[in-house]
Amino acid sequence: VEQDDALYPNMTVRETLRTAAYLRLPTSRYTRDEKNAQAEAIIKSLRLTKAADTRIGDGLKRGVSGGERKRAAIGQELVGNPDVLFLDEPTSGLDSNSAYAVIENVRSEAVRTGRVVVLTIHQPSIEVLYLFSKVILLSAGATVFFGPPDDALAHFDRLGLPCPPKRNPADFFLDILTIDHDLESEPARIRALHDAYRGLEEERKMESGAVSGEIEIVDAVDAREDPLGGWANSWWEETGILYRRAWTEIFRNRPLIMAEFAQTIIVMLVMGLAFLRLDNDTRGIQNRAGILFFWPINQVSWRLGARKGTWCWVRTSAESGRWLVADILSP
């Protein structure tokens, strides 16, 4: 889940999650009703029931709240039943209450399903910090600590860096890890933190008996699941799903429809006047051939330009080709 939510503003939360379920869950294993049920289960688990039929909205149109929008973006990924979920700063731009609700919902879902959740976060509140099973603290690209939050406090306390009373441990960690480039002693201080963590890791290995430092990797892939999986749906099925989504998004956007209608009339008049009364000679034939190229290019080029941000978002996804076809075919 990326930091910036890429959602369609005119789609409701329920429609967004159902569309994601149609795209991600294979038709060979799930019926349409089962896909809808999966979307409804995610809506319930993320506490989006009251906002399920509310449009997502954007900066120009009122819709769901920031926390609900972020949970909807997370829900898009959860409907596909991933074994591991990655989130990039899911609390950015949210107030403390919404941030806690988002992380608490994600934790509850992880506990319920046994799913691994990895996320990056800056300056979490103390309540949010203690929702994490483990934290990894980084400085200058290297690990300074990895383990439960309370163990981090004990680790720094042993290094002579106790957390002041009534201080948010997350803010305390940031103060320790932030490098002041104006001080010549900072690189040495950070190296000392790195060395201290390596020493802690050696102690852990000795206690667990893993003296050799070798890690046994266990295959956690369910034998019943194909690790590659292929496509969830056929090319035509996914194109149809994306095409319906594009039509829904466009027809609910009245200003866009009016703008396209006005543009069509203006382009029609300009082209009609430009190619009015062509002669029936070689030049006239060339001009008529030119209009056959100009018209489709004009219809496609502005649409791709308007969708540049969206295209950058989906260009590496499995559905990018289908999305492009559906977007061009939509009005």
mmCIF file of C-alpha atoms in Angstrom:
data_model
loop_
_atom_site.group_PDB
_atom_site.id
_atom_site.type_symbol
_atom_site.label_atom_id
_atom_site.label_comp_id
_atom_site.label_asym_id
_atom_site.label_seq_id
_atom_site.Cartn_x
_atom_site.Cartn_y
_atom_site.Cartn_z
ATOM 1 C CA VAL A 1 0.000 0.000 0.000
ATOM 2 C CA GLU A 2 1.612 3.221 -1.146
ATOM 3 C CA GLN A 3 1.738 6.431 0.863
ATOM 4 C CA ASP A 4 -0.484 8.299 -1.603
ATOM 5 C CA ASP A 5 -3.836 6.590 -2.020
ATOM 6 C CA ALA A 6 -4.643 5.884 -5.679
ATOM 7 C CA LEU A 7 -8.418 5.522 -5.492
ATOM 8 C CA TYR A 8 -11.225 6.517 -7.837
ATOM 9 C CA PRO A 9 -13.079 9.450 -6.215
ATOM 10 C CA ASN A 10 -16.491 8.661 -7.713
ATOM 11 C CA MET A 11 -16.507 5.024 -6.635
ATOM 12 C CA THR A 12 -17.981 4.021 -3.282
ATOM 13 C CA VAL A 13 -15.969 2.077 -0.732
ATOM 14 C CA ARG A 14 -17.993 -1.072 -1.437
ATOM 15 C CA GLU A 15 -17.566 -0.728 -5.210
ATOM 16 C CA THR A 16 -13.831 -0.137 -4.766
ATOM 17 C CA LEU A 17 -13.304 -3.278 -2.715
ATOM 18 C CA ARG A 18 -15.586 -5.399 -4.877
ATOM 19 C CA THR A 19 -13.725 -4.327 -8.005
ATOM 20 C CA ALA A 20 -10.434 -5.215 -6.317
ATOM 21 C CA ALA A 21 -11.882 -8.613 -5.384
ATOM 22 C CA TYR A 22 -13.042 -9.236 -8.967
ATOM 23 C CA LEU A 23 -9.541 -8.433 -10.240
ATOM 24 C CA ARG A 24 -7.435 -10.210 -7.629
ATOM 25 C CA LEU A 25 -9.373 -13.353 -6.754
ATOM 26 C CA PRO A 26 -9.212 -16.071 -9.443
ATOM 27 C CA THR A 27 -12.502 -16.960 -11.097
ATOM 28 C CA SER A 28 -11.474 -20.618 -11.093
ATOM 29 C CA ARG A 29 -11.644 -20.709 -7.283
ATOM 30 C CA TYR A 30 -14.166 -18.026 -6.356
ATOM 31 C CA THR A 31 -17.666 -17.354 -7.611
ATOM 32 C CA ARG A 32 -18.876 -13.789 -7.957
ATOM 33 C CA ASP A 33 -20.905 -14.138 -4.743
ATOM 34 C CA GLU A 34 -17.828 -15.384 -2.885
ATOM 35 C CA LYS A 35 -15.825 -12.411 -4.149
ATOM 36 C CA ASN A 36 -18.560 -10.068 -2.927
ATOM 37 C CA ALA A 37 -18.554 -11.864 0.423
ATOM 38 C CA GLN A 38 -14.782 -11.399 0.670
ATOM 39 C CA ALA A 39 -15.172 -7.663 0.048
ATOM 40 C CA GLU A 40 -17.929 -7.444 2.673
ATOM 41 C CA ALA A 41 -15.752 -9.292 5.190
ATOM 42 C CA ILE A 42 -12.933 -6.787 4.660
ATOM 43 C CA ILE A 43 -15.382 -3.886 5.012
ATOM 44 C CA LYS A 44 -16.525 -5.295 8.336
ATOM 45 C CA SER A 45 -13.033 -6.093 9.643
ATOM 46 C CA LEU A 46 -11.760 -2.591 8.781
ATOM 47 C CA ARG A 47 -14.861 -0.999 10.318
ATOM 48 C CA LEU A 48 -15.992 0.620 7.093
ATOM 49 C CA THR A 49 -19.625 -0.514 7.286
ATOM 50 C CA LYS A 50 -21.056 2.981 7.828
ATOM 51 C CA ALA A 51 -18.989 4.404 4.960
ATOM 52 C CA ALA A 52 -19.453 1.440 2.607
ATOM 53 C CA ASP A 53 -21.869 3.278 0.296
ATOM 54 C CA THR A 54 -20.099 6.651 0.478
ATOM 55 C CA ARG A 55 -17.982 7.797 -2.442
ATOM 56 C CA ILE A 56 -14.244 8.003 -1.886
ATOM 57 C CA GLY A 57 -14.047 11.679 -2.852
ATOM 58 C CA ASP A 58 -10.983 13.828 -3.436
ATOM 59 C CA GLY A 59 -9.780 17.391 -2.945
ATOM 60 C CA LEU A 60 -12.710 18.769 -4.954
ATOM 61 C CA LYS A 61 -15.469 16.381 -3.888
ATOM 62 C CA ARG A 62 -16.451 15.527 -0.380
ATOM 63 C CA GLY A 63 -16.305 11.845 0.466
ATOM 64 C CA VAL A 64 -15.047 9.575 3.203
ATOM 65 C CA SER A 65 -12.705 10.797 5.927
ATOM 66 C CA GLY A 66 -8.936 10.527 5.660
ATOM 67 C CA GLY A 67 -8.799 7.504 7.938
ATOM 68 C CA GLU A 68 -11.587 5.741 6.054
ATOM 69 C CA ARG A 69 -9.868 6.507 2.766
ATOM 70 C CA LYS A 70 -6.624 4.964 4.009
ATOM 71 C CA ARG A 71 -8.473 1.888 5.288
ATOM 72 C CA ALA A 72 -10.169 1.538 1.899
ATOM 73 C CA ALA A 73 -6.747 1.605 0.210
ATOM 74 C CA ILE A 74 -5.535 -1.077 2.612
ATOM 75 C CA GLY A 75 -8.696 -3.082 1.987
ATOM 76 C CA GLN A 76 -7.933 -3.160 -1.739
ATOM 77 C CA GLU A 77 -4.833 -5.189 -0.944
ATOM 78 C CA LEU A 78 -6.400 -7.339 1.757
ATOM 79 C CA VAL A 79 -9.132 -8.717 -0.513
ATOM 80 C CA GLY A 80 -6.440 -10.597 -2.415
ATOM 81 C CA ASN A 81 -5.471 -12.542 0.746
ATOM 82 C CA PRO A 82 -1.751 -11.646 0.649
ATOM 83 C CA ASP A 83 0.577 -13.548 2.984
ATOM 84 C CA VAL A 84 2.608 -10.381 3.578
ATOM 85 C CA LEU A 85 1.288 -6.812 3.486
ATOM 86 C CA PHE A 86 3.631 -3.838 3.043
ATOM 87 C CA LEU A 87 2.475 -0.306 3.884
ATOM 88 C CA ASP A 88 4.378 2.916 3.228
ATOM 89 C CA GLU A 89 3.623 5.473 5.951
ATOM 90 C CA PRO A 90 -0.094 4.657 6.274
ATOM 91 C CA THR A 91 -0.630 7.359 8.918
ATOM 92 C CA SER A 92 0.730 10.307 6.906
ATOM 93 C CA GLY A 93 -1.690 13.237 6.903
ATOM 94 C CA LEU A 94 -3.967 11.695 9.540
ATOM 95 C CA ASP A 95 -4.788 13.032 12.985
ATOM 96 C CA SER A 96 -3.773 10.967 16.012
ATOM 97 C CA ASN A 97 -7.200 9.371 16.423
ATOM 98 C CA SER A 98 -7.447 8.341 12.750
ATOM 99 C CA ALA A 99 -3.847 7.116 12.756
ATOM 100 C CA TYR A 100 -4.530 4.901 15.768
ATOM 101 C CA ALA A 101 -7.721 3.553 14.169
ATOM 102 C CA VAL A 102 -5.863 2.620 10.965
ATOM 103 C CA ILE A 103 -3.009 0.824 12.732
ATOM 104 C CA GLU A 104 -5.361 -0.865 15.211
ATOM 105 C CA ASN A 105 -7.500 -2.172 12.349
ATOM 106 C CA VAL A 106 -4.435 -3.475 10.513
ATOM 107 C CA ARG A 107 -3.160 -5.164 13.681
ATOM 108 C CA SER A 108 -6.535 -6.786 14.347
ATOM 109 C CA GLU A 109 -6.627 -8.109 10.785
ATOM 110 C CA ALA A 110 -3.072 -9.437 11.116
ATOM 111 C CA VAL A 111 -3.886 -11.209 14.389
ATOM 112 C CA ARG A 112 -7.109 -12.645 12.974
ATOM 113 C CA THR A 113 -5.544 -14.041 9.802
ATOM 114 C CA GLY A 114 -1.949 -14.651 10.884
ATOM 115 C CA ARG A 115 -0.796 -12.305 8.135
ATOM 116 C CA VAL A 116 2.604 -10.592 8.359
ATOM 117 C CA VAL A 117 2.387 -6.785 8.170
ATOM 118 C CA VAL A 118 5.454 -4.613 7.542
ATOM 119 C CA LEU A 119 5.106 -0.834 7.516
ATOM 120 C CA THR A 120 7.136 2.345 7.747
ATOM 121 C CA ILE A 121 6.017 5.097 10.083
ATOM 122 C CA HIS A 122 7.296 8.402 11.447
ATOM 123 C CA GLN A 123 6.580 9.809 14.899
ATOM 124 C CA PRO A 124 3.852 7.408 16.023
ATOM 125 C CA SER A 125 2.045 8.143 19.256
ATOM 126 C CA ILE A 126 2.889 5.969 22.239
ATOM 127 C CA GLU A 127 -0.419 4.132 21.791
ATOM 128 C CA VAL A 128 0.393 3.356 18.159
ATOM 129 C CA LEU A 129 3.962 2.335 18.998
ATOM 130 C CA TYR A 130 2.835 -0.369 21.402
ATOM 131 C CA LEU A 131 0.502 -1.876 18.807
ATOM 132 C CA PHE A 132 3.579 -3.222 17.005
ATOM 133 C CA SER A 133 4.922 -6.656 17.880
ATOM 134 C CA LYS A 134 8.418 -5.589 16.844
ATOM 135 C CA VAL A 135 10.111 -2.428 15.630
ATOM 136 C CA ILE A 136 13.223 -1.952 13.545
ATOM 137 C CA LEU A 137 15.158 1.273 14.089
ATOM 138 C CA LEU A 138 17.439 2.493 11.310
ATOM 139 C CA SER A 139 20.099 5.182 11.170
ATOM 140 C CA ALA A 140 22.424 5.946 8.263
ATOM 141 C CA GLY A 141 21.026 2.938 6.422
ATOM 142 C CA ALA A 142 21.973 0.400 9.101
ATOM 143 C CA THR A 143 20.006 -1.331 11.847
ATOM 144 C CA VAL A 144 20.318 0.109 15.336
ATOM 145 C CA PHE A 145 17.733 -2.148 16.969
ATOM 146 C CA PHE A 146 15.219 -4.850 16.111
ATOM 147 C CA GLY A 147 12.757 -6.276 18.601
ATOM 148 C CA PRO A 148 9.809 -5.372 20.852
ATOM 149 C CA PRO A 149 9.448 -1.668 21.798
ATOM 150 C CA ASP A 150 10.097 -2.320 25.510
ATOM 151 C CA ASP A 151 13.295 -4.181 24.666
ATOM 152 C CA ALA A 152 14.437 -1.151 22.668
ATOM 153 C CA LEU A 153 14.058 1.059 25.734
ATOM 154 C CA ALA A 154 16.016 -1.433 27.840
ATOM 155 C CA HIS A 155 18.729 -1.671 25.160
ATOM 156 C CA PHE A 156 19.305 2.081 25.008
ATOM 157 C CA ASP A 157 19.142 2.309 28.794
ATOM 158 C CA ARG A 158 22.064 -0.139 29.000
ATOM 159 C CA LEU A 159 23.958 2.131 26.591
ATOM 160 C CA GLY A 160 23.513 5.051 28.963
ATOM 161 C CA LEU A 161 20.664 6.572 26.956
ATOM 162 C CA PRO A 162 17.603 6.288 29.203
ATOM 163 C CA CYS A 163 14.264 7.559 27.961
ATOM 164 C CA PRO A 164 13.164 10.575 30.052
ATOM 165 C CA PRO A 165 9.986 10.112 32.098
ATOM 166 C CA LYS A 166 6.709 11.066 30.384
ATOM 167 C CA ARG A 167 8.502 11.136 27.019
ATOM 168 C CA ASN A 168 7.060 9.412 23.964
ATOM 169 C CA PRO A 169 9.518 6.569 23.239
ATOM 170 C CA ALA A 170 9.063 7.093 19.485
ATOM 171 C CA ASP A 171 10.228 10.718 19.767
ATOM 172 C CA PHE A 172 13.084 9.556 21.981
ATOM 173 C CA PHE A 173 14.170 7.029 19.352
ATOM 174 C CA LEU A 174 14.091 9.684 16.624
ATOM 175 C CA ASP A 175 16.275 12.007 18.700
ATOM 176 C CA ILE A 176 18.843 9.243 19.117
ATOM 177 C CA LEU A 177 18.811 8.142 15.477
ATOM 178 C CA THR A 178 18.801 11.580 13.833
ATOM 179 C CA ILE A 179 22.232 12.636 12.610
ATOM 180 C CA ASP A 180 23.382 16.205 13.195
ATOM 181 C CA HIS A 181 25.703 16.765 10.235
ATOM 182 C CA ASP A 182 27.127 19.917 11.840
ATOM 183 C CA LEU A 183 28.821 17.846 14.551
ATOM 184 C CA GLU A 184 31.990 15.946 13.673
ATOM 185 C CA SER A 185 31.331 13.406 16.424
ATOM 186 C CA GLU A 186 28.017 12.214 14.948
ATOM 187 C CA PRO A 187 29.415 9.505 12.603
ATOM 188 C CA ALA A 188 31.300 7.940 15.509
ATOM 189 C CA ARG A 189 28.177 8.044 17.698
ATOM 190 C CA ILE A 190 26.069 6.288 15.056
ATOM 191 C CA ARG A 191 28.789 3.671 14.498
ATOM 192 C CA ALA A 192 28.776 3.010 18.236
ATOM 193 C CA LEU A 193 25.018 2.390 18.094
ATOM 194 C CA HIS A 194 25.491 0.003 15.165
ATOM 195 C CA ASP A 195 28.262 -1.862 17.008
ATOM 196 C CA ALA A 196 26.130 -2.085 20.143
ATOM 197 C CA TYR A 197 23.308 -3.685 18.180
ATOM 198 C CA ARG A 198 25.665 -6.199 16.575
ATOM 199 C CA GLY A 199 26.823 -7.109 20.066
ATOM 200 C CA LEU A 200 23.207 -7.554 21.134
ATOM 201 C CA GLU A 201 22.595 -9.856 18.180
ATOM 202 C CA GLU A 202 25.596 -11.983 19.129
ATOM 203 C CA GLU A 203 24.218 -12.303 22.659
ATOM 204 C CA ARG A 204 20.844 -13.387 21.288
ATOM 205 C CA LYS A 205 22.496 -16.005 19.087
ATOM 206 C CA MET A 206 24.472 -17.370 22.007
ATOM 207 C CA GLU A 207 21.348 -17.599 24.142
ATOM 208 C CA SER A 208 19.389 -19.351 21.404
ATOM 209 C CA GLY A 209 22.253 -21.706 20.570
ATOM 210 C CA ALA A 210 22.629 -20.358 17.017
ATOM 211 C CA VAL A 211 26.385 -19.826 17.400
ATOM 212 C CA SER A 212 27.105 -20.432 13.743
ATOM 213 C CA GLY A 213 24.797 -17.607 12.761
ATOM 214 C CA GLU A 214 23.193 -19.718 10.075
ATOM 215 C CA ILE A 215 19.465 -19.264 9.602
ATOM 216 C CA GLU A 216 17.285 -22.133 8.500
ATOM 217 C CA ILE A 217 14.744 -20.963 5.975
ATOM 218 C CA VAL A 218 11.470 -22.839 6.122
ATOM 219 C CA ASP A 219 9.248 -22.996 3.097
ATOM 220 C CA ALA A 220 6.009 -21.355 4.282
ATOM 221 C CA VAL A 221 4.194 -21.658 0.977
ATOM 222 C CA ASP A 222 1.061 -23.737 1.249
ATOM 223 C CA ALA A 223 1.430 -26.800 -0.950
ATOM 224 C CA ARG A 224 -2.120 -26.322 -2.136
ATOM 225 C CA GLU A 225 -1.334 -22.878 -3.514
ATOM 226 C CA ASP A 226 0.526 -22.247 -6.727
ATOM 227 C CA PRO A 227 3.377 -19.811 -5.791
ATOM 228 C CA LEU A 228 3.242 -18.268 -9.241
ATOM 229 C CA GLY A 229 -0.496 -18.360 -9.643
ATOM 230 C CA GLY A 230 -0.644 -16.878 -13.132
ATOM 231 C CA TRP A 231 -3.447 -14.475 -13.919
ATOM 232 C CA ALA A 232 -6.438 -14.366 -11.601
ATOM 233 C CA ASN A 233 -8.771 -13.859 -14.565
ATOM 234 C CA SER A 234 -8.595 -14.003 -18.328
ATOM 235 C CA TRP A 235 -7.548 -10.982 -20.371
ATOM 236 C CA TRP A 236 -11.121 -10.341 -21.519
ATOM 237 C CA GLU A 237 -12.576 -10.688 -18.025
ATOM 238 C CA GLU A 238 -10.158 -8.182 -16.519
ATOM 239 C CA THR A 239 -10.628 -5.769 -19.417
ATOM 240 C CA GLY A 240 -14.399 -5.957 -18.893
ATOM 241 C CA ILE A 241 -14.054 -5.271 -15.159
ATOM 242 C CA LEU A 242 -11.789 -2.282 -15.767
ATOM 243 C CA TYR A 243 -14.042 -1.024 -18.556
ATOM 244 C CA ARG A 244 -17.088 -1.052 -16.252
ATOM 245 C CA ARG A 245 -15.098 0.759 -13.580
ATOM 246 C CA ALA A 246 -13.995 3.417 -16.060
ATOM 247 C CA TRP A 247 -17.583 3.955 -17.254
ATOM 248 C CA THR A 248 -18.865 4.220 -13.682
ATOM 249 C CA GLU A 249 -16.181 6.730 -12.749
ATOM 250 C CA ILE A 250 -16.798 8.881 -15.816
ATOM 251 C CA PHE A 251 -20.596 8.925 -15.774
ATOM 252 C CA ARG A 252 -20.602 10.044 -12.139
ATOM 253 C CA ASN A 253 -18.306 12.925 -12.980
ATOM 254 C CA ARG A 254 -20.709 15.453 -14.500
ATOM 255 C CA PRO A 255 -18.161 18.277 -14.916
ATOM 256 C CA LEU A 256 -15.960 15.915 -16.921
ATOM 257 C CA ILE A 257 -18.870 14.843 -19.124
ATOM 258 C CA MET A 258 -19.768 18.479 -19.825
ATOM 259 C CA ALA A 259 -16.134 19.322 -20.581
ATOM 260 C CA GLU A 260 -15.813 16.393 -22.987
ATOM 261 C CA PHE A 261 -19.091 17.332 -24.667
ATOM 262 C CA ALA A 262 -17.939 20.936 -25.131
ATOM 263 C CA GLN A 263 -14.541 19.793 -26.361
ATOM 264 C CA THR A 264 -16.116 17.469 -28.904
ATOM 265 C CA ILE A 265 -18.257 20.282 -30.313
ATOM 266 C CA ILE A 266 -15.320 22.699 -30.486
ATOM 267 C CA VAL A 267 -13.032 20.154 -32.153
ATOM 268 C CA MET A 268 -15.819 19.231 -34.568
ATOM 269 C CA LEU A 269 -16.300 22.872 -35.588
ATOM 270 C CA VAL A 270 -12.563 23.538 -35.920
ATOM 271 C CA MET A 271 -11.964 20.432 -38.006
ATOM 272 C CA GLY A 272 -15.088 21.037 -40.057
ATOM 273 C CA LEU A 273 -13.955 24.549 -40.946
ATOM 274 C CA ALA A 274 -10.346 23.458 -41.541
ATOM 275 C CA PHE A 275 -11.376 20.773 -44.001
ATOM 276 C CA LEU A 276 -14.356 22.570 -45.538
ATOM 277 C CA ARG A 277 -14.914 22.281 -49.295
ATOM 278 C CA LEU A 278 -11.931 20.140 -50.179
ATOM 279 C CA ASP A 279 -11.159 19.795 -53.851
ATOM 280 C CA ASN A 280 -11.464 16.435 -55.560
ATOM 281 C CA ASP A 281 -7.803 16.300 -56.540
ATOM 282 C CA THR A 282 -4.603 14.780 -55.176
ATOM 283 C CA ARG A 283 -4.242 17.404 -52.459
ATOM 284 C CA GLY A 284 -7.858 16.925 -51.408
ATOM 285 C CA ILE A 285 -7.336 13.181 -51.111
ATOM 286 C CA GLN A 286 -4.254 13.741 -48.949
ATOM 287 C CA ASN A 287 -6.186 16.128 -46.700
ATOM 288 C CA ARG A 288 -9.003 13.597 -46.288
ATOM 289 C CA ALA A 289 -6.446 10.932 -45.370
ATOM 290 C CA GLY A 290 -4.937 13.329 -42.836
ATOM 291 C CA ILE A 291 -8.222 13.814 -41.021
ATOM 292 C CA LEU A 292 -8.544 10.046 -40.616
ATOM 293 C CA PHE A 293 -5.305 10.101 -38.599
ATOM 294 C CA PHE A 294 -5.870 13.403 -36.806
ATOM 295 C CA TRP A 295 -9.251 12.512 -35.303
ATOM 296 C CA PRO A 296 -8.300 9.292 -33.424
ATOM 297 C CA ILE A 297 -4.965 10.778 -32.313
ATOM 298 C CA ASN A 298 -6.788 13.793 -30.882
ATOM 299 C CA GLN A 299 -9.220 11.533 -29.010
ATOM 300 C CA VAL A 300 -6.492 9.368 -27.463
ATOM 301 C CA SER A 301 -3.635 11.804 -26.751
ATOM 302 C CA TRP A 302 -5.484 14.151 -24.372
ATOM 303 C CA ARG A 303 -6.921 11.190 -22.465
ATOM 304 C CA LEU A 304 -3.491 9.674 -21.866
ATOM 305 C CA GLY A 305 -2.168 13.054 -20.769
ATOM 306 C CA ALA A 306 -5.011 13.506 -18.296
ATOM 307 C CA ARG A 307 -4.332 10.037 -16.852
ATOM 308 C CA LYS A 308 -0.556 10.464 -16.587
ATOM 309 C CA GLY A 309 -0.523 10.221 -12.784
ATOM 310 C CA THR A 310 -2.750 7.163 -12.790
ATOM 311 C CA TRP A 311 -0.668 5.493 -15.484
ATOM 312 C CA CYS A 312 2.501 5.979 -13.430
ATOM 313 C CA TRP A 313 0.722 4.215 -10.579
ATOM 314 C CA VAL A 314 -0.414 1.139 -12.500
ATOM 315 C CA ARG A 315 2.280 0.860 -15.167
ATOM 316 C CA THR A 316 4.138 -1.892 -13.267
ATOM 317 C CA SER A 317 1.044 -3.739 -12.114
ATOM 318 C CA ALA A 318 -0.273 -6.903 -13.695
ATOM 319 C CA GLU A 319 -3.375 -5.125 -14.957
ATOM 320 C CA SER A 320 -1.692 -2.157 -16.668
ATOM 321 C CA GLY A 321 -2.338 -3.393 -20.220
ATOM 322 C CA ARG A 322 -5.953 -4.155 -19.490
ATOM 323 C CA TRP A 323 -6.367 -0.798 -17.747
ATOM 324 C CA LEU A 324 -4.964 1.051 -20.767
ATOM 325 C CA VAL A 325 -7.357 -0.668 -23.182
ATOM 326 C CA ALA A 326 -10.368 -0.064 -20.929
ATOM 327 C CA ASP A 327 -9.414 3.582 -20.363
ATOM 328 C CA ILE A 328 -9.033 4.329 -24.069
ATOM 329 C CA LEU A 329 -12.325 2.632 -24.959
ATOM 330 C CA SER A 330 -14.279 4.514 -22.282
ATOM 331 C CA PRO A 331 -15.827 7.867 -23.286
#
